[in-house]
Amino acid sequence: MEKARDFAYMRAMQTASAPLMPIPGHIDPVPVPRAFKPRADGRIDLLGLSKADLRMALETAQLEPKQAKLRAKQLWHWIYNRGVTDFSLMTDISKSMQPWLEQRFTISRPQVIEAQVSTDGTRKWLLRSDDGQDYEMVFIPDADRGTLCVSSQVGCTLNCRFCHTGTMRLVRNLEPGEIVGQVMLARDALGEWPSQPEGRMLTNIVMMGMGEPLYNFENVRDALKIVMDGDGLALSKRRITLSTSGVVPMMARAGEEIGVNLAVSLHAVTKEVRDEIVPLNRKFGIEELLQACADYPGANNARRITFEYVMLRDKNDSDADARELVRLIKKYKLPAKVNLIPFNPWPGAPYECSTPERIRAFQEIVFGAGISAPARTPRGRDIDAACGQLKTASEKKSRAELDRLAEEKQAALG
Ligand code: SF4
């Protein structure tokens, strides 16, 4: 127990000694120091530790290096291949060892606060971290695949104007265990243990939930490495997509160190409109962003870059916009696919969705230039699970509370 605490202490000290950095946002994308905090009961959570850290945790708890190596391998299999959270069910670990592990370690899951199912089968979970932060994940089943939309941050700094999450302040980055925890929880809910190479319902992951993943780069990278590990969850990098609003300086690193598919929230083709819709554009402009896409390691015709384009009535949906989109994609010779997303309104949203006719006309221009441009059917609208609608209930409540207070104040004044 002491040694396990030492390990936590050591990691906490490593974190404490890391230079203090601001939470990344409009300022600069900077690496965020990892915070391995011991739980309140002093135990170390094994979920989200890399293979090397898992072994180190066991060694620090005074297991012989050879024993630690063997146990780490067994634990990895039980945690990520079998989905087991209870040490006493790990049948190849001796009966005397199980309580020893139990005293020092735990294997967590995020706490489920609410689970909703849409009429179209989309499922949304409101999750809560140990420190009481709420975030969401969404599972979208299709005939030939099931996609889990995973959050990387609680809230977001980027304030994209069409996005409900963007109206939340950034609370904090999610830890690797909290990101992997979403995948584990979805697998629990879908009954998909042990991990099978074929016939899974959860086949794809998109880092498109709450937050900008490239502003939480290291935690997202470490979490996705666990998700891709062949001895555990074993999801192929070809089935994982990381979506960015255009954090240009981190894109090459994402390609090199994670290697998953790239999606870019483009949403506009002129500086004026993109500055308004995706304010990060004021910092990293369209041309710079498209050059980073052209340089993205591993992008080719078999692994195209997806450009997300939300259809906003009379804002970004003209024929001229469609032609400019085509021109830009061709100029940078991008292996591209364009996802046209009908805008999902939320209360107080400053935009309306383009008409179906307009979306079709836009689509025909892009498609006519030889670029795939499917118009996405909104999923889970009735449970606020559609693209750009994620916002945690606790935040909604606090807003409601604020509105009520504002009304009361006005009534008192008037
Ligand atoms: S679209 Fe993504 S990056 Fe932009 S505000 Fe919403 S969650 Fe943040």
PDB file of N, CA and C in Angstrom, residues 182-230:
ATOM      1  N   GLN A 182     -14.510   6.014 -21.730  1.00  0.00           N
ATOM      2  CA  GLN A 182     -15.728   6.140 -22.539  1.00  0.00           C
ATOM      3  C   GLN A 182     -15.885   4.915 -23.447  1.00  0.00           C
ATOM      4  N   VAL A 183     -14.757   4.479 -24.028  1.00  0.00           N
ATOM      5  CA  VAL A 183     -14.809   3.301 -24.907  1.00  0.00           C
ATOM      6  C   VAL A 183     -15.157   2.055 -24.084  1.00  0.00           C
ATOM      7  N   MET A 184     -14.557   1.949 -22.895  1.00  0.00           N
ATOM      8  CA  MET A 184     -14.810   0.786 -22.045  1.00  0.00           C
ATOM      9  C   MET A 184     -16.290   0.718 -21.642  1.00  0.00           C
ATOM     10  N   LEU A 185     -16.809   1.884 -21.301  1.00  0.00           N
ATOM     11  CA  LEU A 185     -18.206   1.955 -20.867  1.00  0.00           C
ATOM     12  C   LEU A 185     -19.165   1.590 -22.007  1.00  0.00           C
ATOM     13  N   ALA A 186     -18.833   2.052 -23.206  1.00  0.00           N
ATOM     14  CA  ALA A 186     -19.672   1.718 -24.366  1.00  0.00           C
ATOM     15  C   ALA A 186     -19.632   0.211 -24.611  1.00  0.00           C
ATOM     16  N   ARG A 187     -18.438  -0.366 -24.498  1.00  0.00           N
ATOM     17  CA  ARG A 187     -18.316  -1.819 -24.663  1.00  0.00           C
ATOM     18  C   ARG A 187     -19.120  -2.556 -23.582  1.00  0.00           C
ATOM     19  N   ASP A 188     -19.075  -2.039 -22.356  1.00  0.00           N
ATOM     20  CA  ASP A 188     -19.874  -2.639 -21.271  1.00  0.00           C
ATOM     21  C   ASP A 188     -21.356  -2.614 -21.672  1.00  0.00           C
ATOM     22  N   ALA A 189     -21.804  -1.417 -22.110  1.00  0.00           N
ATOM     23  CA  ALA A 189     -23.227  -1.232 -22.404  1.00  0.00           C
ATOM     24  C   ALA A 189     -23.672  -2.091 -23.583  1.00  0.00           C
ATOM     25  N   LEU A 190     -22.758  -2.304 -24.529  1.00  0.00           N
ATOM     26  CA  LEU A 190     -23.111  -3.093 -25.712  1.00  0.00           C
ATOM     27  C   LEU A 190     -22.859  -4.582 -25.496  1.00  0.00           C
ATOM     28  N   GLY A 191     -22.309  -4.930 -24.339  1.00  0.00           N
ATOM     29  CA  GLY A 191     -22.025  -6.347 -24.037  1.00  0.00           C
ATOM     30  C   GLY A 191     -20.983  -6.914 -24.981  1.00  0.00           C
ATOM     31  N   GLU A 192     -19.916  -6.133 -25.246  1.00  0.00           N
ATOM     32  CA  GLU A 192     -18.942  -6.558 -26.253  1.00  0.00           C
ATOM     33  C   GLU A 192     -17.636  -7.044 -25.648  1.00  0.00           C
ATOM     34  N   TRP A 193     -17.722  -7.802 -24.573  1.00  0.00           N
ATOM     35  CA  TRP A 193     -16.528  -8.454 -24.020  1.00  0.00           C
ATOM     36  C   TRP A 193     -16.693  -9.953 -24.172  1.00  0.00           C
ATOM     37  N   PRO A 194     -15.626 -10.710 -24.374  1.00  0.00           N
ATOM     38  CA  PRO A 194     -14.280 -10.231 -24.633  1.00  0.00           C
ATOM     39  C   PRO A 194     -14.184  -9.558 -25.997  1.00  0.00           C
ATOM     40  N   SER A 195     -13.093  -8.828 -26.153  1.00  0.00           N
ATOM     41  CA  SER A 195     -12.867  -8.077 -27.372  1.00  0.00           C
ATOM     42  C   SER A 195     -12.728  -9.029 -28.559  1.00  0.00           C
ATOM     43  N   GLN A 196     -13.590  -8.867 -29.538  1.00  0.00           N
ATOM     44  CA  GLN A 196     -13.553  -9.746 -30.715  1.00  0.00           C
ATOM     45  C   GLN A 196     -13.051  -8.965 -31.922  1.00  0.00           C
ATOM     46  N   PRO A 197     -12.253  -9.598 -32.767  1.00  0.00           N
ATOM     47  CA  PRO A 197     -11.807  -8.861 -33.959  1.00  0.00           C
ATOM     48  C   PRO A 197     -12.943  -8.616 -34.947  1.00  0.00           C
ATOM     49  N   GLU A 198     -13.939  -9.516 -34.974  1.00  0.00           N
ATOM     50  CA  GLU A 198     -15.031  -9.391 -35.943  1.00  0.00           C
ATOM     51  C   GLU A 198     -16.367  -9.286 -35.226  1.00  0.00           C
ATOM     52  N   GLY A 199     -17.358  -8.779 -35.965  1.00  0.00           N
ATOM     53  CA  GLY A 199     -18.733  -8.807 -35.484  1.00  0.00           C
ATOM     54  C   GLY A 199     -19.033  -7.874 -34.329  1.00  0.00           C
ATOM     55  N   ARG A 200     -18.249  -6.838 -34.157  1.00  0.00           N
ATOM     56  CA  ARG A 200     -18.529  -5.900 -33.065  1.00  0.00           C
ATOM     57  C   ARG A 200     -19.593  -4.898 -33.488  1.00  0.00           C
ATOM     58  N   MET A 201     -20.313  -4.395 -32.500  1.00  0.00           N
ATOM     59  CA  MET A 201     -21.216  -3.273 -32.783  1.00  0.00           C
ATOM     60  C   MET A 201     -20.439  -1.968 -32.788  1.00  0.00           C
ATOM     61  N   LEU A 202     -19.503  -1.867 -31.843  1.00  0.00           N
ATOM     62  CA  LEU A 202     -18.691  -0.635 -31.801  1.00  0.00           C
ATOM     63  C   LEU A 202     -17.483  -0.843 -32.725  1.00  0.00           C
ATOM     64  N   THR A 203     -17.577  -0.290 -33.927  1.00  0.00           N
ATOM     65  CA  THR A 203     -16.510  -0.529 -34.903  1.00  0.00           C
ATOM     66  C   THR A 203     -15.622   0.687 -35.125  1.00  0.00           C
ATOM     67  N   ASN A 204     -16.164   1.877 -34.861  1.00  0.00           N
ATOM     68  CA  ASN A 204     -15.426   3.106 -35.188  1.00  0.00           C
ATOM     69  C   ASN A 204     -15.445   4.083 -34.017  1.00  0.00           C
ATOM     70  N   ILE A 205     -14.408   4.887 -33.959  1.00  0.00           N
ATOM     71  CA  ILE A 205     -14.366   5.936 -32.934  1.00  0.00           C
ATOM     72  C   ILE A 205     -14.093   7.263 -33.620  1.00  0.00           C
ATOM     73  N   VAL A 206     -14.823   8.281 -33.232  1.00  0.00           N
ATOM     74  CA  VAL A 206     -14.508   9.630 -33.709  1.00  0.00           C
ATOM     75  C   VAL A 206     -14.255  10.524 -32.496  1.00  0.00           C
ATOM     76  N   MET A 207     -13.119  11.208 -32.523  1.00  0.00           N
ATOM     77  CA  MET A 207     -12.826  12.164 -31.448  1.00  0.00           C
ATOM     78  C   MET A 207     -13.513  13.466 -31.865  1.00  0.00           C
ATOM     79  N   MET A 208     -14.822  13.489 -31.665  1.00  0.00           N
ATOM     80  CA  MET A 208     -15.623  14.607 -32.131  1.00  0.00           C
ATOM     81  C   MET A 208     -16.639  15.027 -31.085  1.00  0.00           C
ATOM     82  N   GLY A 209     -16.471  14.517 -29.866  1.00  0.00           N
ATOM     83  CA  GLY A 209     -17.416  14.897 -28.812  1.00  0.00           C
ATOM     84  C   GLY A 209     -17.085  16.288 -28.302  1.00  0.00           C
ATOM     85  N   MET A 210     -17.195  16.462 -27.004  1.00  0.00           N
ATOM     86  CA  MET A 210     -16.910  17.789 -26.451  1.00  0.00           C
ATOM     87  C   MET A 210     -15.404  18.041 -26.479  1.00  0.00           C
ATOM     88  N   GLY A 211     -15.023  19.251 -26.917  1.00  0.00           N
ATOM     89  CA  GLY A 211     -13.626  19.653 -26.825  1.00  0.00           C
ATOM     90  C   GLY A 211     -12.851  19.584 -28.119  1.00  0.00           C
ATOM     91  N   GLU A 212     -11.692  20.211 -28.113  1.00  0.00           N
ATOM     92  CA  GLU A 212     -10.766  20.191 -29.255  1.00  0.00           C
ATOM     93  C   GLU A 212      -9.633  19.220 -28.896  1.00  0.00           C
ATOM     94  N   PRO A 213      -9.601  18.029 -29.537  1.00  0.00           N
ATOM     95  CA  PRO A 213      -8.628  17.015 -29.132  1.00  0.00           C
ATOM     96  C   PRO A 213      -7.174  17.478 -29.232  1.00  0.00           C
ATOM     97  N   LEU A 214      -6.870  18.343 -30.187  1.00  0.00           N
ATOM     98  CA  LEU A 214      -5.465  18.749 -30.331  1.00  0.00           C
ATOM     99  C   LEU A 214      -5.048  19.777 -29.284  1.00  0.00           C
ATOM    100  N   TYR A 215      -5.984  20.265 -28.485  1.00  0.00           N
ATOM    101  CA  TYR A 215      -5.621  21.069 -27.329  1.00  0.00           C
ATOM    102  C   TYR A 215      -5.483  20.200 -26.075  1.00  0.00           C
ATOM    103  N   ASN A 216      -5.649  18.907 -26.257  1.00  0.00           N
ATOM    104  CA  ASN A 216      -5.389  17.950 -25.168  1.00  0.00           C
ATOM    105  C   ASN A 216      -4.594  16.797 -25.774  1.00  0.00           C
ATOM    106  N   PHE A 217      -3.581  17.193 -26.556  1.00  0.00           N
ATOM    107  CA  PHE A 217      -2.908  16.254 -27.449  1.00  0.00           C
ATOM    108  C   PHE A 217      -2.363  15.015 -26.738  1.00  0.00           C
ATOM    109  N   GLU A 218      -1.584  15.230 -25.692  1.00  0.00           N
ATOM    110  CA  GLU A 218      -0.884  14.086 -25.104  1.00  0.00           C
ATOM    111  C   GLU A 218      -1.840  13.084 -24.474  1.00  0.00           C
ATOM    112  N   ASN A 219      -2.862  13.585 -23.813  1.00  0.00           N
ATOM    113  CA  ASN A 219      -3.828  12.658 -23.205  1.00  0.00           C
ATOM    114  C   ASN A 219      -4.616  11.902 -24.273  1.00  0.00           C
ATOM    115  N   VAL A 220      -4.975  12.613 -25.357  1.00  0.00           N
ATOM    116  CA  VAL A 220      -5.708  11.958 -26.451  1.00  0.00           C
ATOM    117  C   VAL A 220      -4.806  10.910 -27.116  1.00  0.00           C
ATOM    118  N   ARG A 221      -3.556  11.279 -27.359  1.00  0.00           N
ATOM    119  CA  ARG A 221      -2.610  10.336 -27.979  1.00  0.00           C
ATOM    120  C   ARG A 221      -2.460   9.085 -27.102  1.00  0.00           C
ATOM    121  N   ASP A 222      -2.234   9.292 -25.814  1.00  0.00           N
ATOM    122  CA  ASP A 222      -1.997   8.141 -24.937  1.00  0.00           C
ATOM    123  C   ASP A 222      -3.242   7.259 -24.849  1.00  0.00           C
ATOM    124  N   ALA A 223      -4.400   7.893 -24.822  1.00  0.00           N
ATOM    125  CA  ALA A 223      -5.651   7.123 -24.760  1.00  0.00           C
ATOM    126  C   ALA A 223      -5.848   6.326 -26.051  1.00  0.00           C
ATOM    127  N   LEU A 224      -5.608   6.963 -27.182  1.00  0.00           N
ATOM    128  CA  LEU A 224      -5.841   6.260 -28.453  1.00  0.00           C
ATOM    129  C   LEU A 224      -4.826   5.131 -28.647  1.00  0.00           C
ATOM    130  N   LYS A 225      -3.637   5.300 -28.121  1.00  0.00           N
ATOM    131  CA  LYS A 225      -2.649   4.200 -28.210  1.00  0.00           C
ATOM    132  C   LYS A 225      -3.168   2.983 -27.456  1.00  0.00           C
ATOM    133  N   ILE A 226      -3.814   3.216 -26.343  1.00  0.00           N
ATOM    134  CA  ILE A 226      -4.393   2.085 -25.589  1.00  0.00           C
ATOM    135  C   ILE A 226      -5.530   1.456 -26.401  1.00  0.00           C
ATOM    136  N   VAL A 227      -6.368   2.318 -26.989  1.00  0.00           N
ATOM    137  CA  VAL A 227      -7.510   1.814 -27.765  1.00  0.00           C
ATOM    138  C   VAL A 227      -7.029   0.982 -28.965  1.00  0.00           C
ATOM    139  N   MET A 228      -5.865   1.367 -29.535  1.00  0.00           N
ATOM    140  CA  MET A 228      -5.380   0.689 -30.747  1.00  0.00           C
ATOM    141  C   MET A 228      -4.533  -0.550 -30.423  1.00  0.00           C
ATOM    142  N   ASP A 229      -4.164  -0.729 -29.160  1.00  0.00           N
ATOM    143  CA  ASP A 229      -3.257  -1.821 -28.810  1.00  0.00           C
ATOM    144  C   ASP A 229      -3.865  -3.193 -29.147  1.00  0.00           C
ATOM    145  N   GLY A 230      -3.102  -3.966 -29.910  1.00  0.00           N
ATOM    146  CA  GLY A 230      -3.604  -5.251 -30.416  1.00  0.00           C
ATOM    147  C   GLY A 230      -3.880  -6.291 -29.340  1.00  0.00           C
TER     148      GLY A 230
END
